[in-house]
Structures are given as structure tokens and as C-alpha cells.
mmCIF file of C-alpha atoms in Angstrom:
data_model
loop_
_atom_site.group_PDB
_atom_site.id
_atom_site.type_symbol
_atom_site.label_atom_id
_atom_site.label_comp_id
_atom_site.label_asym_id
_atom_site.label_seq_id
_atom_site.Cartn_x
_atom_site.Cartn_y
_atom_site.Cartn_z
ATOM 1 C CA MET S 29 92.680 -28.174 68.718
ATOM 2 C CA ASN S 30 89.688 -28.991 70.877
ATOM 3 C CA ILE S 31 88.239 -25.593 70.222
ATOM 4 C CA LYS S 32 88.464 -26.089 66.469
ATOM 5 C CA LEU S 33 86.764 -29.490 66.672
ATOM 6 C CA ARG S 34 83.970 -28.029 68.748
ATOM 7 C CA ARG S 35 83.364 -25.231 66.260
ATOM 8 C CA LEU S 36 83.336 -27.720 63.371
ATOM 9 C CA ALA S 37 80.819 -29.900 65.220
ATOM 10 C CA VAL S 38 78.569 -26.936 65.868
ATOM 11 C CA ALA S 39 78.664 -25.881 62.218
ATOM 12 C CA SER S 40 77.826 -29.419 61.093
ATOM 13 C CA LEU S 41 74.859 -29.651 63.417
ATOM 14 C CA ILE S 42 73.533 -26.297 62.204
ATOM 15 C CA PHE S 43 73.802 -27.407 58.597
ATOM 16 C CA LEU S 44 72.117 -30.740 59.290
ATOM 17 C CA SER S 45 69.307 -29.161 61.278
ATOM 18 C CA GLY S 46 68.629 -26.663 58.452
ATOM 19 C CA CYS S 47 67.765 -29.486 56.069
ATOM 20 C CA GLY S 48 64.573 -30.021 58.033
ATOM 21 C CA LEU S 49 63.097 -26.988 56.312
ATOM 22 C CA PHE S 50 62.141 -29.266 53.399
ATOM 23 C CA GLU S 51 60.362 -32.566 53.922
ATOM 24 C CA LYS S 52 59.554 -34.930 51.162
ATOM 25 C CA LYS S 53 56.481 -37.043 51.186
ATOM 26 C CA ARG S 54 55.336 -39.569 48.656
ATOM 27 C CA ASP S 55 53.312 -37.914 45.863
ATOM 28 C CA GLN S 56 53.222 -34.588 47.737
ATOM 29 C CA ALA S 57 55.597 -31.728 48.331
ATOM 30 C CA VAL S 58 54.816 -29.131 50.882
ATOM 31 C CA VAL S 59 56.402 -25.792 50.331
ATOM 32 C CA ARG S 60 56.531 -23.407 53.194
ATOM 33 C CA PRO S 61 56.044 -19.806 52.236
ATOM 34 C CA VAL S 62 59.073 -17.664 52.714
ATOM 35 C CA SER S 63 58.367 -14.282 54.169
ATOM 36 C CA HIS S 64 60.347 -11.424 52.736
ATOM 37 C CA GLU S 65 59.563 -9.164 55.622
ATOM 38 C CA PRO S 66 62.529 -8.842 58.003
ATOM 39 C CA GLY S 67 61.663 -10.445 61.325
ATOM 40 C CA PRO S 68 62.747 -9.209 64.727
ATOM 41 C CA LEU S 69 66.261 -9.974 65.710
ATOM 42 C CA PRO S 70 66.637 -12.347 68.687
ATOM 43 C CA THR S 71 67.614 -10.549 71.821
ATOM 44 C CA GLU S 72 68.989 -13.563 73.525
ATOM 45 C CA PRO S 73 70.867 -16.606 72.131
ATOM 46 C CA ARG S 74 69.035 -19.937 72.136
ATOM 47 C CA PRO S 75 70.050 -22.101 75.152
ATOM 48 C CA LYS S 76 70.910 -25.201 73.103
ATOM 49 C CA MET S 77 72.945 -23.368 70.549
ATOM 50 C CA LEU S 78 74.722 -21.466 73.302
ATOM 51 C CA ALA S 79 75.485 -24.680 75.080
ATOM 52 C CA ILE S 80 76.927 -26.264 71.966
ATOM 53 C CA ALA S 81 78.935 -23.169 71.231
ATOM 54 C CA ASN S 82 80.323 -23.286 74.768
ATOM 55 C CA GLY S 83 81.122 -26.992 74.511
ATOM 56 C CA ASN S 84 78.640 -27.961 77.228
ATOM 57 C CA THR S 85 76.969 -30.677 75.130
ATOM 58 C CA SER S 86 77.965 -33.456 72.844
ATOM 59 C CA PRO S 87 77.499 -33.595 69.090
ATOM 60 C CA ASN S 88 74.875 -36.367 69.476
ATOM 61 C CA THR S 89 72.590 -34.281 71.589
ATOM 62 C CA PRO S 90 69.416 -33.769 69.539
ATOM 63 C CA LEU S 91 68.611 -30.202 68.761
ATOM 64 C CA ALA S 92 65.038 -28.826 68.726
ATOM 65 C CA ASP S 93 63.664 -28.298 65.172
ATOM 66 C CA PRO S 94 63.417 -24.572 64.889
ATOM 67 C CA VAL S 95 60.530 -24.963 62.280
ATOM 68 C CA ARG S 96 57.394 -27.034 63.084
ATOM 69 C CA PRO S 97 56.596 -29.463 60.254
ATOM 70 C CA PRO S 98 53.011 -29.128 58.851
ATOM 71 C CA PRO S 99 50.423 -31.819 59.471
ATOM 72 C CA PRO S 100 50.269 -34.522 56.805
ATOM 73 C CA ASP S 101 47.000 -33.269 55.203
ATOM 74 C CA GLU S 102 47.519 -29.565 55.679
ATOM 75 C CA GLN S 103 47.501 -27.460 52.494
ATOM 76 C CA ILE S 104 49.371 -24.286 52.829
ATOM 77 C CA PHE S 105 47.880 -22.842 49.598
ATOM 78 C CA GLU S 106 44.154 -22.863 48.677
ATOM 79 C CA ALA S 107 43.146 -25.578 46.254
ATOM 80 C CA ILE S 108 42.741 -24.420 42.660
ATOM 81 C CA PRO S 109 39.074 -24.892 41.623
ATOM 82 C CA PRO S 110 38.364 -27.163 38.642
ATOM 83 C CA VAL S 111 38.160 -25.513 35.249
ATOM 84 C CA ASN S 112 34.635 -25.050 33.838
ATOM 85 C CA PRO S 113 34.500 -26.673 30.374
ATOM 86 C CA LYS S 114 32.417 -23.752 29.106
ATOM 87 C CA ASP S 115 35.255 -21.388 30.018
ATOM 88 C CA THR S 116 37.659 -23.296 27.798
ATOM 89 C CA ALA S 117 35.634 -22.766 24.619
ATOM 90 C CA VAL S 118 37.780 -21.047 22.073
ATOM 91 C CA ALA S 119 36.390 -19.076 19.155
ATOM 92 C CA ALA S 120 38.404 -19.127 15.963
ATOM 93 C CA GLN S 121 39.643 -15.711 15.068
ATOM 94 C CA PRO S 122 38.333 -14.226 11.810
ATOM 95 C CA LYS S 123 40.610 -14.702 8.838
ATOM 96 C CA ALA S 124 41.592 -12.091 6.344
ATOM 97 C CA THR S 125 40.293 -12.466 2.825
ATOM 98 C CA GLY S 126 42.403 -14.886 0.873
ATOM 99 C CA ALA S 127 44.111 -16.348 3.951
ATOM 100 C CA ASP S 128 44.860 -20.026 4.364
ATOM 101 C CA PRO S 129 41.728 -21.662 5.858
ATOM 102 C CA THR S 130 43.967 -23.671 8.200
ATOM 103 C CA ASP S 131 45.751 -20.550 9.417
ATOM 104 C CA VAL S 132 43.625 -20.050 12.531
ATOM 105 C CA VAL S 133 45.194 -19.211 15.868
ATOM 106 C CA VAL S 134 43.513 -21.172 18.660
ATOM 107 C CA PRO S 135 44.602 -20.352 22.209
ATOM 108 C CA ALA S 136 45.717 -23.302 24.310
ATOM 109 C CA MET S 137 43.401 -24.730 26.955
ATOM 110 C CA GLY S 138 43.260 -22.497 29.975
ATOM 111 C CA ILE S 139 45.284 -19.693 28.383
ATOM 112 C CA ALA S 140 43.373 -16.471 27.914
ATOM 113 C CA PRO S 141 43.798 -14.855 24.501
ATOM 114 C CA PRO S 142 45.335 -11.443 24.267
ATOM 115 C CA MET S 143 43.023 -8.501 24.837
ATOM 116 C CA SER S 144 43.034 -7.669 21.115
ATOM 117 C CA GLU S 145 41.861 -11.221 20.367
ATOM 118 C CA SER S 146 39.350 -11.543 23.181
ATOM 119 C CA PRO S 147 36.154 -13.238 22.049
ATOM 120 C CA MET S 148 34.197 -10.339 23.514
ATOM 121 C CA LEU S 149 36.185 -7.877 21.445
ATOM 122 C CA VAL S 150 35.955 -10.040 18.355
ATOM 123 C CA GLN S 151 32.195 -10.190 18.709
ATOM 124 C CA SER S 152 32.048 -6.407 19.115
ATOM 125 C CA ASN S 153 33.743 -6.021 15.725
ATOM 126 C CA VAL S 154 31.053 -8.059 13.987
ATOM 127 C CA LYS S 155 28.444 -5.723 12.495
ATOM 128 C CA PRO S 156 24.958 -6.558 13.707
ATOM 129 C CA PRO S 157 22.466 -7.528 11.014
ATOM 130 C CA VAL S 158 20.704 -4.582 9.450
ATOM 131 C CA GLU S 159 17.138 -4.522 10.629
ATOM 132 C CA GLN S 160 14.832 -4.357 7.651
ATOM 133 C CA PRO S 161 12.069 -1.761 7.935
ATOM 134 C CA LYS S 162 8.700 -3.266 8.587
ATOM 135 C CA PRO S 163 6.250 -2.803 5.740
ATOM 136 C CA VAL S 164 3.640 -0.188 6.423
ATOM 137 C CA GLU S 165 0.314 -1.838 6.804
ATOM 138 C CA GLN S 166 -2.152 -0.383 4.411
ATOM 139 C CA PRO S 167 -5.604 0.184 5.759
ATOM 140 C CA LYS S 168 -7.926 -2.540 4.664
ATOM 141 C CA LYS S 169 -10.531 -1.453 2.222
ATOM 142 C CA VAL S 170 -13.992 -1.917 3.511
ATOM 143 C CA ALA S 171 -16.263 -3.503 0.939
ATOM 144 C CA GLU S 172 -18.889 -1.136 -0.394
ATOM 145 C CA THR S 173 -22.549 -1.872 -0.141
ATOM 146 C CA PRO S 174 -24.443 -1.750 -3.441
ATOM 147 C CA LEU S 175 -26.033 1.535 -2.423
ATOM 148 C CA GLN S 176 -22.629 3.027 -1.568
ATOM 149 C CA SER S 177 -21.281 1.925 -4.951
ATOM 150 C CA MET S 178 -24.155 3.601 -6.783
ATOM 151 C CA LYS S 179 -23.768 6.802 -4.779
ATOM 152 C CA ARG S 180 -20.019 6.845 -5.520
ATOM 153 C CA ILE S 181 -20.659 6.450 -9.245
ATOM 154 C CA GLN S 182 -23.309 9.154 -9.330
ATOM 155 C CA GLN S 183 -21.159 11.589 -7.377
ATOM 156 C CA LEU S 184 -18.190 11.050 -9.695
ATOM 157 C CA ALA S 185 -20.358 11.647 -12.768
ATOM 158 C CA ALA S 186 -21.876 14.807 -11.295
ATOM 159 C CA GLU S 187 -18.431 16.182 -10.428
ATOM 160 C CA LYS S 188 -17.103 15.377 -13.883
ATOM 161 C CA LEU S 189 -19.998 17.113 -15.636
ATOM 162 C CA ALA S 190 -19.704 20.129 -13.340
ATOM 163 C CA ARG S 191 -16.076 20.628 -14.436
ATOM 164 C CA MET S 192 -16.822 20.266 -18.136
ATOM 165 C CA GLU S 193 -17.749 23.376 -20.117
ATOM 166 C CA GLY S 194 -18.875 21.201 -22.974
ATOM 167 C CA PHE S 195 -18.129 18.074 -24.993
ATOM 168 C CA GLU S 196 -18.473 16.571 -28.424
ATOM 169 C CA ALA S 197 -19.175 12.994 -29.410
ATOM 170 C CA LYS S 198 -20.667 10.763 -32.063
ATOM 171 C CA LEU S 199 -24.175 9.998 -30.859
ATOM 172 C CA ILE S 200 -25.913 6.794 -31.919
ATOM 173 C CA ARG S 201 -29.618 6.764 -31.121
ATOM 174 C CA ARG S 202 -32.359 4.150 -31.348
ATOM 175 C CA GLU S 203 -35.799 4.909 -29.964
ATOM 176 C CA THR S 204 -39.367 3.758 -29.951
ATOM 177 C CA VAL S 205 -41.508 6.869 -29.761
ATOM 178 C CA PRO S 206 -44.590 6.517 -27.532
ATOM 179 C CA GLY S 207 -47.694 5.895 -29.653
ATOM 180 C CA LYS S 208 -45.722 4.143 -32.382
ATOM 181 C CA SER S 209 -45.537 0.397 -32.622
ATOM 182 C CA ALA S 210 -42.254 0.226 -34.536
ATOM 183 C CA PRO S 211 -38.935 1.683 -33.390
ATOM 184 C CA GLU S 212 -37.345 4.532 -35.233
ATOM 185 C CA PRO S 213 -34.389 3.682 -37.471
ATOM 186 C CA GLU S 214 -30.963 3.959 -35.905
ATOM 187 C CA GLN S 215 -29.551 7.435 -36.329
ATOM 188 C CA GLU S 216 -25.933 8.572 -36.182
ATOM 189 C CA MET S 217 -24.989 12.187 -35.679
ATOM 190 C CA GLN S 218 -22.187 14.517 -34.657
ATOM 191 C CA PHE S 219 -23.180 16.018 -31.328
ATOM 192 C CA LYS S 220 -21.843 19.189 -29.693
ATOM 193 C CA LEU S 221 -23.027 20.495 -26.331
ATOM 194 C CA ARG S 222 -22.194 23.565 -24.270
ATOM 195 C CA ALA S 223 -23.273 23.632 -20.633
ATOM 196 C CA GLN S 224 -23.795 27.382 -20.129
ATOM 197 C CA PRO S 225 -25.938 28.569 -21.699
ATOM 198 C CA LEU S 226 -27.319 25.218 -22.749
ATOM 199 C CA SER S 227 -26.517 24.953 -26.436
ATOM 200 C CA MET S 228 -26.642 22.033 -28.869
ATOM 201 C CA HIS S 229 -25.707 21.361 -32.444
ATOM 202 C CA LEU S 230 -26.636 18.005 -33.995
ATOM 203 C CA LYS S 231 -25.686 16.984 -37.506
ATOM 204 C CA TRP S 232 -26.925 13.668 -38.959
ATOM 205 C CA VAL S 233 -24.071 11.828 -40.650
ATOM 206 C CA GLY S 234 -25.355 8.251 -40.922
ATOM 207 C CA LYS S 235 -27.528 6.524 -43.482
ATOM 208 C CA GLU S 236 -30.705 7.834 -41.889
ATOM 209 C CA ALA S 237 -31.647 11.544 -42.462
ATOM 210 C CA THR S 238 -28.264 12.462 -43.852
ATOM 211 C CA GLY S 239 -27.755 16.211 -43.976
ATOM 212 C CA ARG S 240 -30.287 17.122 -41.299
ATOM 213 C CA GLU S 241 -29.051 19.624 -38.708
ATOM 214 C CA LEU S 242 -30.479 21.022 -35.471
ATOM 215 C CA VAL S 243 -29.340 24.041 -33.470
ATOM 216 C CA TYR S 244 -30.636 25.112 -30.074
ATOM 217 C CA VAL S 245 -29.411 27.911 -27.822
ATOM 218 C CA GLY S 246 -31.064 28.375 -24.434
ATOM 219 C CA GLY S 247 -31.303 31.393 -22.204
ATOM 220 C CA ARG S 248 -32.821 33.640 -24.853
ATOM 221 C CA LYS S 249 -36.067 35.545 -24.600
ATOM 222 C CA GLU S 250 -37.598 33.418 -27.330
ATOM 223 C CA GLU S 251 -36.096 29.936 -27.381
ATOM 224 C CA LYS S 252 -36.245 28.313 -30.762
ATOM 225 C CA VAL S 253 -35.123 25.044 -32.268
ATOM 226 C CA GLU S 254 -33.626 25.767 -35.681
ATOM 227 C CA ILE S 255 -33.711 22.818 -38.110
ATOM 228 C CA LEU S 256 -32.321 22.284 -41.549
ATOM 229 C CA THR S 257 -34.328 19.371 -42.901
ATOM 230 C CA ALA S 258 -32.849 16.486 -44.797
ATOM 231 C CA ARG S 259 -33.793 15.823 -48.386
ATOM 232 C CA SER S 260 -35.198 12.493 -47.266
ATOM 233 C CA ASP S 261 -37.736 14.356 -45.136
ATOM 234 C CA GLY S 262 -39.925 14.920 -48.210
ATOM 235 C CA LEU S 263 -40.249 17.038 -51.290
ATOM 236 C CA LEU S 264 -42.153 19.781 -49.494
ATOM 237 C CA ILE S 265 -39.856 20.335 -46.572
ATOM 238 C CA GLY S 266 -36.591 18.645 -47.578
ATOM 239 C CA GLY S 267 -33.549 20.911 -47.503
ATOM 240 C CA LYS S 268 -35.351 23.818 -45.892
ATOM 241 C CA ARG S 269 -34.652 25.762 -42.699
ATOM 242 C CA MET S 270 -37.460 25.682 -40.173
ATOM 243 C CA SER S 271 -38.002 27.024 -36.620
ATOM 244 C CA PHE S 272 -39.982 25.390 -33.800
ATOM 245 C CA ASN S 273 -40.646 25.809 -30.130
ATOM 246 C CA PRO S 274 -38.732 23.217 -28.074
ATOM 247 C CA GLY S 275 -42.001 21.581 -26.961
ATOM 248 C CA ASP S 276 -43.648 21.545 -30.400
ATOM 249 C CA SER S 277 -45.349 18.280 -31.387
ATOM 250 C CA MET S 278 -43.315 18.238 -34.597
ATOM 251 C CA ILE S 279 -40.158 17.999 -32.547
ATOM 252 C CA ARG S 280 -41.586 15.596 -29.958
ATOM 253 C CA SER S 281 -42.822 13.245 -32.643
ATOM 254 C CA GLN S 282 -39.216 12.509 -33.534
ATOM 255 C CA SER S 283 -38.015 11.704 -30.012
ATOM 256 C CA ARG S 284 -39.141 10.317 -26.665
ATOM 257 C CA TYR S 285 -38.011 13.375 -24.724
ATOM 258 C CA ASP S 286 -37.864 17.129 -24.871
ATOM 259 C CA LEU S 287 -34.350 17.865 -26.064
ATOM 260 C CA ARG S 288 -33.865 20.118 -23.026
ATOM 261 C CA GLU S 289 -34.585 17.205 -20.684
ATOM 262 C CA GLY S 290 -32.794 14.389 -22.407
ATOM 263 C CA GLY S 291 -29.160 13.413 -22.564
ATOM 264 C CA MET S 292 -26.733 12.177 -19.947
ATOM 265 C CA GLN S 293 -26.918 15.367 -17.894
ATOM 266 C CA MET S 294 -30.516 14.757 -16.861
ATOM 267 C CA ALA S 295 -29.781 11.064 -16.325
ATOM 268 C CA VAL S 296 -27.096 11.967 -13.763
ATOM 269 C CA VAL S 297 -29.286 14.584 -12.081
ATOM 270 C CA ASN S 298 -32.254 12.203 -11.782
ATOM 271 C CA LEU S 299 -30.000 9.450 -10.404
ATOM 272 C CA GLY S 300 -28.696 11.812 -7.744
ATOM 273 C CA LYS S 301 -32.217 12.689 -6.614
ATOM 274 C CA SER S 302 -33.086 8.999 -6.402
ATOM 275 C CA MET S 303 -29.974 8.234 -4.313
ATOM 276 C CA ILE S 304 -30.988 10.890 -1.804
ATOM 277 C CA LYS S 305 -34.431 9.324 -1.502
ATOM 278 C CA ALA S 306 -32.911 5.837 -1.268
ATOM 279 C CA ASP S 307 -31.053 6.843 1.915
ATOM 280 C CA ARG S 308 -34.361 7.543 3.624
ATOM 281 C CA ASP S 309 -36.727 5.120 1.911
ATOM 282 C CA PRO S 310 -35.799 1.432 1.474
ATOM 283 C CA LYS S 311 -38.537 1.060 -1.150
ATOM 284 C CA VAL S 312 -36.771 3.571 -3.382
ATOM 285 C CA ALA S 313 -33.424 1.839 -2.807
ATOM 286 C CA ALA S 314 -35.017 -1.448 -3.874
ATOM 287 C CA ASN S 315 -35.666 0.030 -7.333
ATOM 288 C CA PHE S 316 -31.925 0.272 -8.044
ATOM 289 C CA ARG S 317 -29.408 -2.501 -8.529
ATOM 290 C CA TYR S 318 -25.654 -2.233 -8.812
ATOM 291 C CA LEU S 319 -24.476 -4.524 -11.621
ATOM 292 C CA GLY S 320 -20.726 -3.994 -11.351
ATOM 293 C CA ILE S 321 -18.726 -4.354 -14.560
ATOM 294 C CA VAL S 322 -20.795 -5.636 -17.465
ATOM 295 C CA ASP S 323 -19.508 -6.610 -20.902
ATOM 296 C CA ARG S 324 -20.871 -4.824 -23.946
ATOM 297 C CA ARG S 325 -19.838 -4.781 -27.584
ATOM 298 C CA GLU S 326 -19.656 -0.960 -27.555
ATOM 299 C CA ARG S 327 -16.571 -0.855 -25.405
ATOM 300 C CA LYS S 328 -13.731 -3.244 -24.720
ATOM 301 C CA GLY S 329 -13.494 -3.720 -20.983
ATOM 302 C CA GLY S 330 -17.174 -3.137 -20.396
ATOM 303 C CA PHE S 331 -19.005 -0.579 -18.287
ATOM 304 C CA GLU S 332 -19.805 -0.097 -14.621
ATOM 305 C CA ALA S 333 -23.574 -0.271 -14.620
ATOM 306 C CA ILE S 334 -26.600 0.663 -12.513
ATOM 307 C CA GLU S 335 -30.032 -0.745 -13.305
ATOM 308 C CA GLU S 336 -33.211 1.113 -12.372
ATOM 309 C CA THR S 337 -36.626 -0.504 -12.202
ATOM 310 C CA ILE S 338 -39.303 1.949 -13.384
ATOM 311 C CA ALA S 339 -42.684 1.486 -11.809
ATOM 312 C CA PRO S 340 -45.768 1.679 -14.072
ATOM 313 C CA GLY S 341 -46.768 5.277 -14.626
ATOM 314 C CA ALA S 342 -43.673 6.663 -12.902
ATOM 315 C CA GLU S 343 -42.575 8.216 -16.233
ATOM 316 C CA PRO S 344 -44.754 9.211 -19.212
ATOM 317 C CA ALA S 345 -42.541 7.198 -21.554
ATOM 318 C CA PHE S 346 -43.098 4.049 -19.450
ATOM 319 C CA PRO S 347 -46.846 3.750 -18.897
ATOM 320 C CA LYS S 348 -46.494 0.070 -17.983
ATOM 321 C CA GLY S 349 -43.107 0.309 -16.386
ATOM 322 C CA GLY S 350 -39.752 -0.950 -17.520
ATOM 323 C CA LYS S 351 -36.031 -0.877 -16.760
ATOM 324 C CA ARG S 352 -33.277 1.606 -17.528
ATOM 325 C CA THR S 353 -29.554 0.883 -17.305
ATOM 326 C CA LEU S 354 -26.868 3.536 -17.040
ATOM 327 C CA HIS S 355 -23.442 2.412 -18.255
ATOM 328 C CA PHE S 356 -20.514 4.438 -16.902
ATOM 329 C CA ASP S 357 -17.014 4.510 -18.356
ATOM 330 C CA PRO S 358 -14.746 2.850 -15.716
ATOM 331 C CA GLU S 359 -11.417 3.595 -17.412
ATOM 332 C CA SER S 360 -9.628 6.298 -15.409
ATOM 333 C CA THR S 361 -7.452 7.376 -18.366
ATOM 334 C CA SER S 362 -10.402 7.769 -20.722
ATOM 335 C CA PRO S 363 -11.703 11.287 -21.565
ATOM 336 C CA SER S 364 -15.202 10.042 -20.731
ATOM 337 C CA TYR S 365 -14.189 8.442 -17.416
ATOM 338 C CA GLY S 366 -17.054 8.380 -14.926
ATOM 339 C CA LEU S 367 -19.739 9.468 -17.377
ATOM 340 C CA PRO S 368 -22.840 7.455 -18.421
ATOM 341 C CA ILE S 369 -21.902 7.320 -22.080
ATOM 342 C CA LEU S 370 -24.366 4.492 -22.754
ATOM 343 C CA VAL S 371 -28.024 4.583 -21.678
ATOM 344 C CA THR S 372 -30.414 1.757 -22.542
ATOM 345 C CA ALA S 373 -34.008 1.008 -21.537
ATOM 346 C CA THR S 374 -36.584 -1.730 -22.058
ATOM 347 C CA ASP S 375 -40.358 -1.777 -21.611
ATOM 348 C CA GLU S 376 -42.358 -4.100 -19.377
ATOM 349 C CA ALA S 377 -41.944 -6.874 -21.946
ATOM 350 C CA GLY S 378 -38.154 -6.478 -22.172
ATOM 351 C CA ARG S 379 -38.188 -4.834 -25.627
ATOM 352 C CA GLU S 380 -35.582 -2.154 -26.211
ATOM 353 C CA VAL S 381 -37.172 1.295 -26.374
ATOM 354 C CA GLU S 382 -34.122 3.534 -25.725
ATOM 355 C CA TYR S 383 -30.522 3.381 -26.839
ATOM 356 C CA TYR S 384 -28.141 6.348 -26.590
ATOM 357 C CA PHE S 385 -24.420 5.835 -27.049
ATOM 358 C CA PHE S 386 -22.063 8.822 -26.808
ATOM 359 C CA ASP S 387 -19.094 7.348 -28.621
ATOM 360 C CA GLN S 388 -15.644 8.981 -28.763
ATOM 361 C CA LEU S 389 -16.680 11.595 -26.208
ATOM 362 C CA LYS S 390 -14.121 14.247 -25.323
ATOM 363 C CA PRO S 391 -14.324 17.551 -23.436
ATOM 364 C CA ALA S 392 -14.443 20.702 -25.548
ATOM 365 C CA ARG S 393 -14.750 24.454 -25.178
ATOM 366 C CA PHE S 394 -17.111 26.259 -27.518
ATOM 367 C CA THR S 395 -18.028 29.848 -28.353
ATOM 368 C CA ASP S 396 -21.223 31.437 -29.585
ATOM 369 C CA ALA S 397 -20.022 31.048 -33.155
ATOM 370 C CA ASP S 398 -20.171 27.280 -32.780
ATOM 371 C CA PHE S 399 -23.964 27.556 -32.327
ATOM 372 C CA ASP S 400 -24.777 30.336 -34.775
ATOM 373 C CA ALA S 401 -27.733 28.975 -36.775
ATOM 374 C CA ASN S 402 -27.330 31.662 -39.467
ATOM 375 C CA VAL S 403 -23.902 30.327 -40.272
ATOM 376 C CA LEU S 404 -24.443 26.613 -39.644
ATOM 377 C CA LEU S 405 -27.812 26.140 -41.389
ATOM 378 C CA LYS S 406 -27.131 27.676 -44.776
ATOM 379 C CA LYS S 407 -28.711 25.708 -47.576
ATOM 380 C CA LYS S 408 -26.206 23.278 -49.013
#
């Protein structure tokens, strides 16, 4: 009986001493980590326990606590750092088209979203904005000087004439012949020109000298100007065919220039020579002025014009000087684009002494038959 009581007392003490593994404090619970690694088995029994088991001590004998309690402020586990508010920001997940606007899954504070809903992954699914191509900067146009503008115009006209085999136009002419006080009446004629060999056919179609015709073909051994006179030229010569040398006084008395030296071709050639001199001599450059676009009744939209100051005696037709203006067609779609289709001139007093307007000009290709005087100048 005594042995049974002793064993019961020992078992009770062991049970009561095991409760010391957990100690409760106010507002704090300390949990001792439990190691799952098997410890070494004791080789010898503890003296106290052996004494109790052998009945050598009383039940009231205090037993040593096999586990040392932790200090009051000791933390067995590391303190969890505070949560950064920035880390708790939650981005609403994108909604499918037509979904309820309130149907947005927002992860709870401190709970990481699934990998498929990670904000980093969501952002990677958003297509970056398409970068618009930068406009190509066009080179800035450098403003031309007046001399550069005049050289550009002259060069364009020379190139255009060089490509043309010939042209036809309605020529309107007003002149004051040197030695005459009154200007000649305005004349209107159909004008055909071939560049090589230089060939011309003029037929008067206006009120003045109606029916008169002139044919000239250059490059021949004997160059002749063949004329069919108009009936208004007089009873003695009206309606007759006549031949003259190009420089004959009879021919020159009707015009300011030799027909081989007049026209827009010579105007362009002479302007080119002057532009070359103007590059080297400022005094020559001072004789020319770029006027830009000027309005004229002859053409809607005006002309791009160059004015030349003629010094006294520089030309036989200007003994006291004067001014000449070349008017170039500025319309790029026009058949006469770039050509000086209007040439005007005034004397020292500002009176008009030259007016040549090549209206309705268009390029043309001619043959010898177009300048055959025997066919063209038959008596009507």
C-alpha cells in the first residue's frame, strides 16, 4: 500500500512540475520554441527524481524546475517590423469590357495578391504608348538677295528657251521708232519662230496692216526678208511680194530693231551677259532691280519682273537713256512658264517706247514647209 501511495505521489509531482513549461503574464504570452530534433538520452537518472522514486523524500519537497523561465522582457522571436504604408497600396485590377464597375477585387491590407494579379505583372500587360515619329525638319530656305533672284530668273529662261525647238504666239507690238515723234499704231500678228535655223513667219491679223506677211529663214547663203505687203501700204506696193536684206532701211523704218536681234531670245541673252558682269562690278549690278511679282492687266496673277536702267548712249535706241522691264511668267503650269513674255521700255522722260507681249505662247515644232515663202506669200 505504501509503495502505491509513493508512486502516485511521484506521478502527481511530475505532472505538477510539467505545468511550469507555460507561464502566463499579463498582456504577454511567451512561447518557448519546441525543438523537433531528438535530444540525447540521459545516461543517469536525476538525483531528486531518483530520491522520490525510492521514497527518500516527502511529497512537499520542492523539485528543481527542469526548464529555466525567460526574463520578463526577453523576446524569443524577432519583432515584426512595422508595415510601410507605401507597400500596402493596392492597384485595382483591370475590368473586362462590360463588367460591373463595382466588381473590382482589392486584396486585403498586408496580403500579397496572387502572382497572376501582381501589380508588376498587371503593369507589364499594359501596352506602352505608341511613340509618334518626330516630324522631319525641313531645311530653312535662305532668303535670296535681289541679285540671286535675277540670276535665278535668267537661268530658268535660258534653260527653257534652250529646250524649245520653236513656239507660236499672238504678238502685240507698240513702238516708237527712233527719229519719229509719234509712236507707231499698235499691231497684232500671228507669230511663229523656229530656233534652228532661225526662221520667222509673221502675219498681221489686227486692225493695222491687215493681210501683211513676213517670212525670214536664216542660215542661207543670201538671207532675205520676204514680205507680202498689205493693201493699206499704198496703191503702188499694196498686195505685192517684195524682198529685202534684213538690215535694209525699209525694214528698219518699221521697227526699232533688226528682226534678227529682237524678240525675247536676245532679251534673255543680254540679261545673262549683264548678270555675269554684275557679279564682278557693283556698278553694273546697280543698274538692275528685282521687282518681285507685279500686277499687270495682261495676265491675272501678274509677272515676276526685273527692271534695267539704261544709261544714256548705252543702246542706239536710247540716246538719252531709259528703263526696260522684263516680265516673266511665274506660273509653273503655264506653257510660257519662266519666259519674258512681256517686254516694256520707257525713255528718259518715262514715255513708253517699246511694248511686246507674246500672248498665248506655246511650244511648237515646225518644218521647212512652215516657212516656205513661195507657198505662204501667194497673192490673195
